[in-house]
mmCIF file of C-alpha atoms in Angstrom:
data_model
loop_
_atom_site.group_PDB
_atom_site.id
_atom_site.type_symbol
_atom_site.label_atom_id
_atom_site.label_comp_id
_atom_site.label_asym_id
_atom_site.label_seq_id
_atom_site.Cartn_x
_atom_site.Cartn_y
_atom_site.Cartn_z
ATOM 1 C CA MET B 55 -0.039 0.085 0.121
ATOM 2 C CA LEU B 56 2.888 2.662 0.679
ATOM 3 C CA ARG B 57 6.390 1.710 0.151
ATOM 4 C CA ILE B 58 9.098 4.385 1.355
ATOM 5 C CA GLU B 59 12.389 3.968 0.120
ATOM 6 C CA GLY B 60 15.392 6.227 1.235
ATOM 7 C CA LEU B 61 13.307 9.362 2.039
ATOM 8 C CA THR B 62 15.229 12.497 2.810
ATOM 9 C CA LYS B 63 14.116 15.763 3.245
ATOM 10 C CA THR B 64 15.978 18.974 4.251
ATOM 11 C CA TYR B 65 15.337 22.124 5.434
ATOM 12 C CA GLY B 66 18.473 24.449 5.112
ATOM 13 C CA ARG B 67 21.114 22.405 7.081
ATOM 14 C CA LYS B 68 19.047 20.481 8.913
ATOM 15 C CA LYS B 69 17.941 16.945 7.557
ATOM 16 C CA ALA B 70 14.308 16.716 8.783
ATOM 17 C CA VAL B 71 14.054 12.952 7.458
ATOM 18 C CA ASP B 72 17.325 10.901 7.034
ATOM 19 C CA HIS B 73 16.952 8.285 4.507
ATOM 20 C CA LEU B 74 13.834 6.525 5.854
ATOM 21 C CA ASP B 75 12.675 3.077 4.608
ATOM 22 C CA LEU B 76 9.088 2.155 5.519
ATOM 23 C CA HIS B 77 6.775 -0.567 4.190
ATOM 24 C CA ILE B 78 3.155 -0.877 4.775
ATOM 25 C CA ARG B 79 1.147 -3.709 3.752
ATOM 26 C CA PRO B 80 -3.053 -4.239 2.840
ATOM 27 C CA GLY B 81 -4.571 -4.716 6.216
ATOM 28 C CA GLU B 82 -2.045 -3.135 8.465
ATOM 29 C CA ILE B 83 -2.775 -0.232 11.005
ATOM 30 C CA TYR B 84 0.944 0.946 11.161
ATOM 31 C CA GLY B 85 1.669 3.618 13.949
ATOM 32 C CA PHE B 86 4.377 6.418 13.606
ATOM 33 C CA ILE B 87 5.877 7.546 16.971
ATOM 34 C CA GLY B 88 8.340 10.040 17.651
ATOM 35 C CA HIS B 89 8.672 13.132 19.631
ATOM 36 C CA ASN B 90 8.071 17.040 18.186
ATOM 37 C CA GLY B 91 10.252 17.789 15.370
ATOM 38 C CA ALA B 92 11.389 14.133 15.044
ATOM 39 C CA GLY B 93 10.233 14.088 11.303
ATOM 40 C CA LYS B 94 6.652 12.466 11.369
ATOM 41 C CA THR B 95 4.852 15.579 9.915
ATOM 42 C CA THR B 96 7.246 15.676 6.986
ATOM 43 C CA THR B 97 7.324 12.259 6.276
ATOM 44 C CA ILE B 98 3.466 12.012 6.291
ATOM 45 C CA LYS B 99 3.245 15.109 4.241
ATOM 46 C CA ALA B 100 5.661 13.569 1.804
ATOM 47 C CA CYS B 101 3.703 10.643 1.072
ATOM 48 C CA CYS B 102 0.462 12.650 0.560
ATOM 49 C CA GLY B 103 2.302 14.636 -2.293
ATOM 50 C CA ILE B 104 2.046 17.970 -0.291
ATOM 51 C CA LEU B 105 5.703 18.328 0.465
ATOM 52 C CA GLN B 106 8.475 17.972 -2.151
ATOM 53 C CA PHE B 107 11.477 15.955 -0.742
ATOM 54 C CA ASP B 108 15.132 15.648 -1.764
ATOM 55 C CA GLN B 109 15.694 12.034 -2.320
ATOM 56 C CA GLY B 110 14.413 8.738 -2.319
ATOM 57 C CA GLU B 111 11.215 7.206 -3.840
ATOM 58 C CA ILE B 112 7.445 6.823 -1.988
ATOM 59 C CA LEU B 113 4.858 4.804 -3.900
ATOM 60 C CA VAL B 114 1.209 4.396 -3.077
ATOM 61 C CA CYS B 115 -0.374 1.133 -4.350
ATOM 62 C CA GLY B 116 2.592 0.996 -6.867
ATOM 63 C CA HIS B 117 2.197 4.397 -8.116
ATOM 64 C CA SER B 118 5.214 7.180 -7.609
ATOM 65 C CA VAL B 119 4.110 10.136 -5.707
ATOM 66 C CA ARG B 120 6.505 12.046 -7.696
ATOM 67 C CA ARG B 121 5.774 10.981 -11.087
ATOM 68 C CA GLU B 122 2.038 9.828 -10.632
ATOM 69 C CA PRO B 123 0.907 12.462 -8.177
ATOM 70 C CA LEU B 124 -2.725 12.241 -9.413
ATOM 71 C CA ALA B 125 -3.261 8.428 -9.429
ATOM 72 C CA CYS B 126 -1.505 8.555 -5.620
ATOM 73 C CA LYS B 127 -4.294 10.930 -4.572
ATOM 74 C CA ARG B 128 -7.113 9.049 -5.788
ATOM 75 C CA MET B 129 -5.886 6.180 -4.012
ATOM 76 C CA LEU B 130 -5.180 7.944 -0.393
ATOM 77 C CA ALA B 131 -6.971 10.124 2.048
ATOM 78 C CA TYR B 132 -5.118 12.618 4.566
ATOM 79 C CA ILE B 133 -6.523 13.902 7.547
ATOM 80 C CA PRO B 134 -4.303 16.354 9.299
ATOM 81 C CA ASP B 135 -3.739 17.066 12.867
ATOM 82 C CA ASN B 136 -5.563 20.762 12.703
ATOM 83 C CA PRO B 137 -8.041 20.218 9.649
ATOM 84 C CA ASP B 138 -8.484 23.531 7.536
ATOM 85 C CA LEU B 139 -11.836 23.132 6.041
ATOM 86 C CA TYR B 140 -13.895 25.565 4.181
ATOM 87 C CA GLU B 141 -15.832 27.102 6.844
ATOM 88 C CA PHE B 142 -18.252 29.025 4.592
ATOM 89 C CA MET B 143 -19.759 25.689 3.432
ATOM 90 C CA SER B 144 -22.262 23.609 5.376
ATOM 91 C CA GLY B 145 -20.920 20.483 6.534
ATOM 92 C CA ILE B 146 -23.172 18.409 3.768
ATOM 93 C CA GLY B 147 -21.714 20.632 1.413
ATOM 94 C CA TYR B 148 -18.297 20.065 2.261
ATOM 95 C CA LEU B 149 -18.800 16.449 1.980
ATOM 96 C CA ASN B 150 -20.657 16.865 -1.447
ATOM 97 C CA PHE B 151 -17.728 18.856 -2.745
ATOM 98 C CA ILE B 152 -15.362 16.193 -1.862
ATOM 99 C CA GLY B 153 -17.609 13.565 -3.096
ATOM 100 C CA ASP B 154 -17.398 15.486 -6.373
ATOM 101 C CA ILE B 155 -13.604 15.403 -6.385
ATOM 102 C CA PHE B 156 -13.692 11.721 -5.965
ATOM 103 C CA LYS B 157 -16.636 10.948 -8.674
ATOM 104 C CA VAL B 158 -18.381 9.221 -5.768
ATOM 105 C CA SER B 159 -21.794 8.464 -7.353
ATOM 106 C CA GLY B 160 -24.749 10.098 -5.567
ATOM 107 C CA GLU B 161 -26.265 6.821 -4.097
ATOM 108 C CA GLU B 162 -22.944 5.853 -2.654
ATOM 109 C CA ARG B 163 -22.243 9.300 -1.707
ATOM 110 C CA ALA B 164 -25.769 9.654 0.468
ATOM 111 C CA GLN B 165 -25.221 5.993 1.870
ATOM 112 C CA ARG B 166 -21.783 6.549 3.162
ATOM 113 C CA ILE B 167 -22.528 10.055 4.394
ATOM 114 C CA ARG B 168 -25.334 8.473 6.747
ATOM 115 C CA TYR B 169 -23.273 5.588 7.667
ATOM 116 C CA TYR B 170 -20.369 7.600 8.815
ATOM 117 C CA ALA B 171 -22.351 10.929 10.314
ATOM 118 C CA GLU B 172 -24.420 8.155 12.136
ATOM 119 C CA LYS B 173 -21.432 6.433 13.675
ATOM 120 C CA LEU B 174 -19.758 9.805 14.857
ATOM 121 C CA GLU B 175 -23.029 11.506 15.931
ATOM 122 C CA LEU B 176 -22.713 14.430 13.516
ATOM 123 C CA LYS B 177 -25.729 13.679 11.306
ATOM 124 C CA GLU B 178 -27.933 16.791 12.947
ATOM 125 C CA ASP B 179 -25.164 19.092 12.465
ATOM 126 C CA LEU B 180 -24.312 18.682 8.891
ATOM 127 C CA ALA B 181 -26.562 21.340 7.759
ATOM 128 C CA GLU B 182 -24.888 23.841 10.076
ATOM 129 C CA LYS B 183 -21.997 26.142 8.546
ATOM 130 C CA ILE B 184 -18.400 24.707 9.237
ATOM 131 C CA SER B 185 -17.842 28.094 10.957
ATOM 132 C CA ALA B 186 -19.946 27.006 13.939
ATOM 133 C CA TYR B 187 -18.389 23.520 14.473
ATOM 134 C CA SER B 188 -16.249 23.157 17.427
ATOM 135 C CA HIS B 189 -12.699 21.654 16.932
ATOM 136 C CA GLY B 190 -14.068 18.286 17.555
ATOM 137 C CA MET B 191 -16.766 18.356 15.173
ATOM 138 C CA LYS B 192 -14.415 19.884 12.452
ATOM 139 C CA GLN B 193 -12.200 16.676 13.178
ATOM 140 C CA LYS B 194 -15.074 14.033 12.478
ATOM 141 C CA LEU B 195 -16.067 16.058 9.431
ATOM 142 C CA ALA B 196 -12.565 15.615 8.241
ATOM 143 C CA VAL B 197 -12.681 11.755 9.009
ATOM 144 C CA ILE B 198 -16.146 11.424 7.293
ATOM 145 C CA SER B 199 -14.479 13.000 4.159
ATOM 146 C CA ALA B 200 -11.680 11.000 4.344
ATOM 147 C CA PHE B 201 -13.506 7.339 4.598
ATOM 148 C CA LEU B 202 -15.868 8.747 2.003
ATOM 149 C CA HIS B 203 -14.214 7.880 -1.207
ATOM 150 C CA LYS B 204 -12.949 4.396 0.207
ATOM 151 C CA PRO B 205 -9.438 4.962 -0.325
ATOM 152 C CA SER B 206 -7.061 2.183 -0.276
ATOM 153 C CA LEU B 207 -4.726 3.974 1.968
ATOM 154 C CA ILE B 208 -5.496 6.522 4.664
ATOM 155 C CA ILE B 209 -3.029 8.756 6.419
ATOM 156 C CA MET B 210 -3.601 10.443 9.547
ATOM 157 C CA ASP B 211 -1.457 12.943 11.457
ATOM 158 C CA GLU B 212 -2.798 12.811 15.007
ATOM 159 C CA PRO B 213 -6.119 11.771 14.428
ATOM 160 C CA PHE B 214 -7.472 11.479 17.868
ATOM 161 C CA VAL B 215 -6.512 15.166 19.116
ATOM 162 C CA GLY B 216 -9.741 16.875 19.640
ATOM 163 C CA LEU B 217 -12.017 13.922 19.863
ATOM 164 C CA ASP B 218 -13.959 12.965 23.021
ATOM 165 C CA PRO B 219 -13.372 9.434 23.911
ATOM 166 C CA LYS B 220 -16.772 8.146 22.503
ATOM 167 C CA ALA B 221 -15.554 9.513 19.040
ATOM 168 C CA SER B 222 -12.267 8.354 19.833
ATOM 169 C CA HIS B 223 -13.685 4.742 20.283
ATOM 170 C CA THR B 224 -15.649 4.944 17.284
ATOM 171 C CA LEU B 225 -12.653 5.933 14.996
ATOM 172 C CA LYS B 226 -10.425 3.096 16.387
ATOM 173 C CA GLY B 227 -13.524 0.536 15.138
ATOM 174 C CA MET B 228 -13.667 2.664 11.711
ATOM 175 C CA MET B 229 -9.923 2.410 11.437
ATOM 176 C CA ARG B 230 -9.881 -1.220 12.132
ATOM 177 C CA GLU B 231 -12.813 -2.113 9.597
ATOM 178 C CA HIS B 232 -11.051 -0.099 6.773
ATOM 179 C CA CYS B 233 -8.023 -2.624 7.396
ATOM 180 C CA ASP B 234 -10.176 -5.678 7.591
ATOM 181 C CA GLN B 235 -11.706 -5.015 4.261
ATOM 182 C CA GLY B 236 -7.953 -4.834 2.589
ATOM 183 C CA GLY B 237 -7.236 -0.989 3.164
ATOM 184 C CA ALA B 238 -4.326 0.449 5.374
ATOM 185 C CA ILE B 239 -3.782 3.095 7.648
ATOM 186 C CA PHE B 240 -0.539 5.212 8.326
ATOM 187 C CA PHE B 241 -0.935 7.385 11.439
ATOM 188 C CA SER B 242 1.356 9.366 13.779
ATOM 189 C CA THR B 243 0.369 9.662 17.673
ATOM 190 C CA HIS B 244 1.657 10.780 20.929
ATOM 191 C CA VAL B 245 -0.727 8.671 22.930
ATOM 192 C CA LEU B 246 1.491 5.372 23.322
ATOM 193 C CA GLU B 247 -1.367 3.444 24.778
ATOM 194 C CA VAL B 248 -3.429 4.035 21.633
ATOM 195 C CA ALA B 249 -0.727 2.748 19.370
ATOM 196 C CA GLU B 250 0.003 -0.296 21.768
ATOM 197 C CA LYS B 251 -3.824 -1.403 21.652
ATOM 198 C CA LEU B 252 -4.803 -0.608 17.905
ATOM 199 C CA CYS B 253 -1.417 -0.957 15.857
ATOM 200 C CA ASP B 254 -0.490 -4.243 13.921
ATOM 201 C CA LYS B 255 2.864 -2.502 13.491
ATOM 202 C CA VAL B 256 4.833 0.480 14.611
ATOM 203 C CA ALA B 257 7.904 2.869 13.765
ATOM 204 C CA ILE B 258 9.488 4.971 16.168
ATOM 205 C CA ILE B 259 11.421 8.080 14.573
ATOM 206 C CA LYS B 260 14.091 10.193 16.151
ATOM 207 C CA LYS B 261 15.854 13.275 14.681
ATOM 208 C CA GLY B 262 14.626 11.912 11.064
ATOM 209 C CA ARG B 263 16.134 8.460 11.410
ATOM 210 C CA LEU B 264 14.220 5.235 11.908
ATOM 211 C CA VAL B 265 15.360 3.589 14.900
ATOM 212 C CA ALA B 266 12.815 0.828 15.234
ATOM 213 C CA SER B 267 9.845 -0.938 13.474
ATOM 214 C CA GLY B 268 8.115 -4.126 13.359
ATOM 215 C CA THR B 269 5.134 -6.050 14.762
ATOM 216 C CA MET B 270 3.927 -4.580 18.254
ATOM 217 C CA ASP B 271 5.744 -7.492 19.995
ATOM 218 C CA GLU B 272 9.292 -7.198 17.793
ATOM 219 C CA VAL B 273 9.603 -3.331 18.956
ATOM 220 C CA ARG B 274 8.047 -3.771 22.378
ATOM 221 C CA GLY B 275 9.646 -7.091 23.591
ATOM 222 C CA GLN B 276 9.059 -7.922 27.060
ATOM 223 C CA ASP B 277 8.431 -4.090 27.748
ATOM 224 C CA SER B 278 5.642 -1.769 27.451
ATOM 225 C CA LEU B 279 5.931 0.562 24.124
ATOM 226 C CA GLU B 280 6.566 3.689 26.663
ATOM 227 C CA ASP B 281 9.357 2.161 27.926
ATOM 228 C CA VAL B 282 10.821 1.318 24.806
ATOM 229 C CA PHE B 283 10.175 4.729 23.297
ATOM 230 C CA LEU B 284 11.499 6.560 26.300
ATOM 231 C CA GLU B 285 14.706 4.173 26.480
ATOM 232 C CA LEU B 286 15.417 5.285 22.636
ATOM 233 C CA GLU B 287 14.872 8.891 23.428
ATOM 234 C CA GLY B 288 17.494 8.573 26.252
ATOM 235 C CA GLU B 289 20.032 7.525 23.683
ATOM 236 C CA ASN B 290 22.572 9.200 22.126
ATOM 237 C CA ALA B 291 21.656 9.982 18.422
#
């Protein structure tokens, strides 16, 4: 679903991401962990085609992000940590706009919007302007828009920020359902307990370099994920 090979991105003299390799297969929820400034968001934006990179290759379902950006974007969805939505639109207007972009048929669109809006308890608010939404409601709308065209790969940057416990639980179920149907999810998080319980695989990035990756048992060993993360963060680069 996602193949990152030798990804390198620099800002001036600083290497934000340094020769990173990562492979995410169908059916996997893959967690991406690191402290602020470790290179998580840079990696995620490069995978989505938002940010140009200096070296390496990124493939989405076999398509190059560099050479085939539109093909890649048709197959993925991106949820940023702070959704920047068109606030002059209503919630339903925004979802129809996204549906038009991805050419989702009217019947499928209505069915999916109803399904996800009911799950996230946003159905009654879809007629309201997005400018009246709370941060949590905007996050829910961004989640629905991401799932709307049934992408193969969903990439999320801190997706649980701003969601209440019930909505967070619902989103976890949606993520698992998506992967059980053959999709894949790559997401960053600071909440290690969420990663430990939800992820099939996890990668830890430190100062732009991948320092650990694999199944949860491979990375964690006999310790908790928090213990492993703190130990790796404490080591000299």
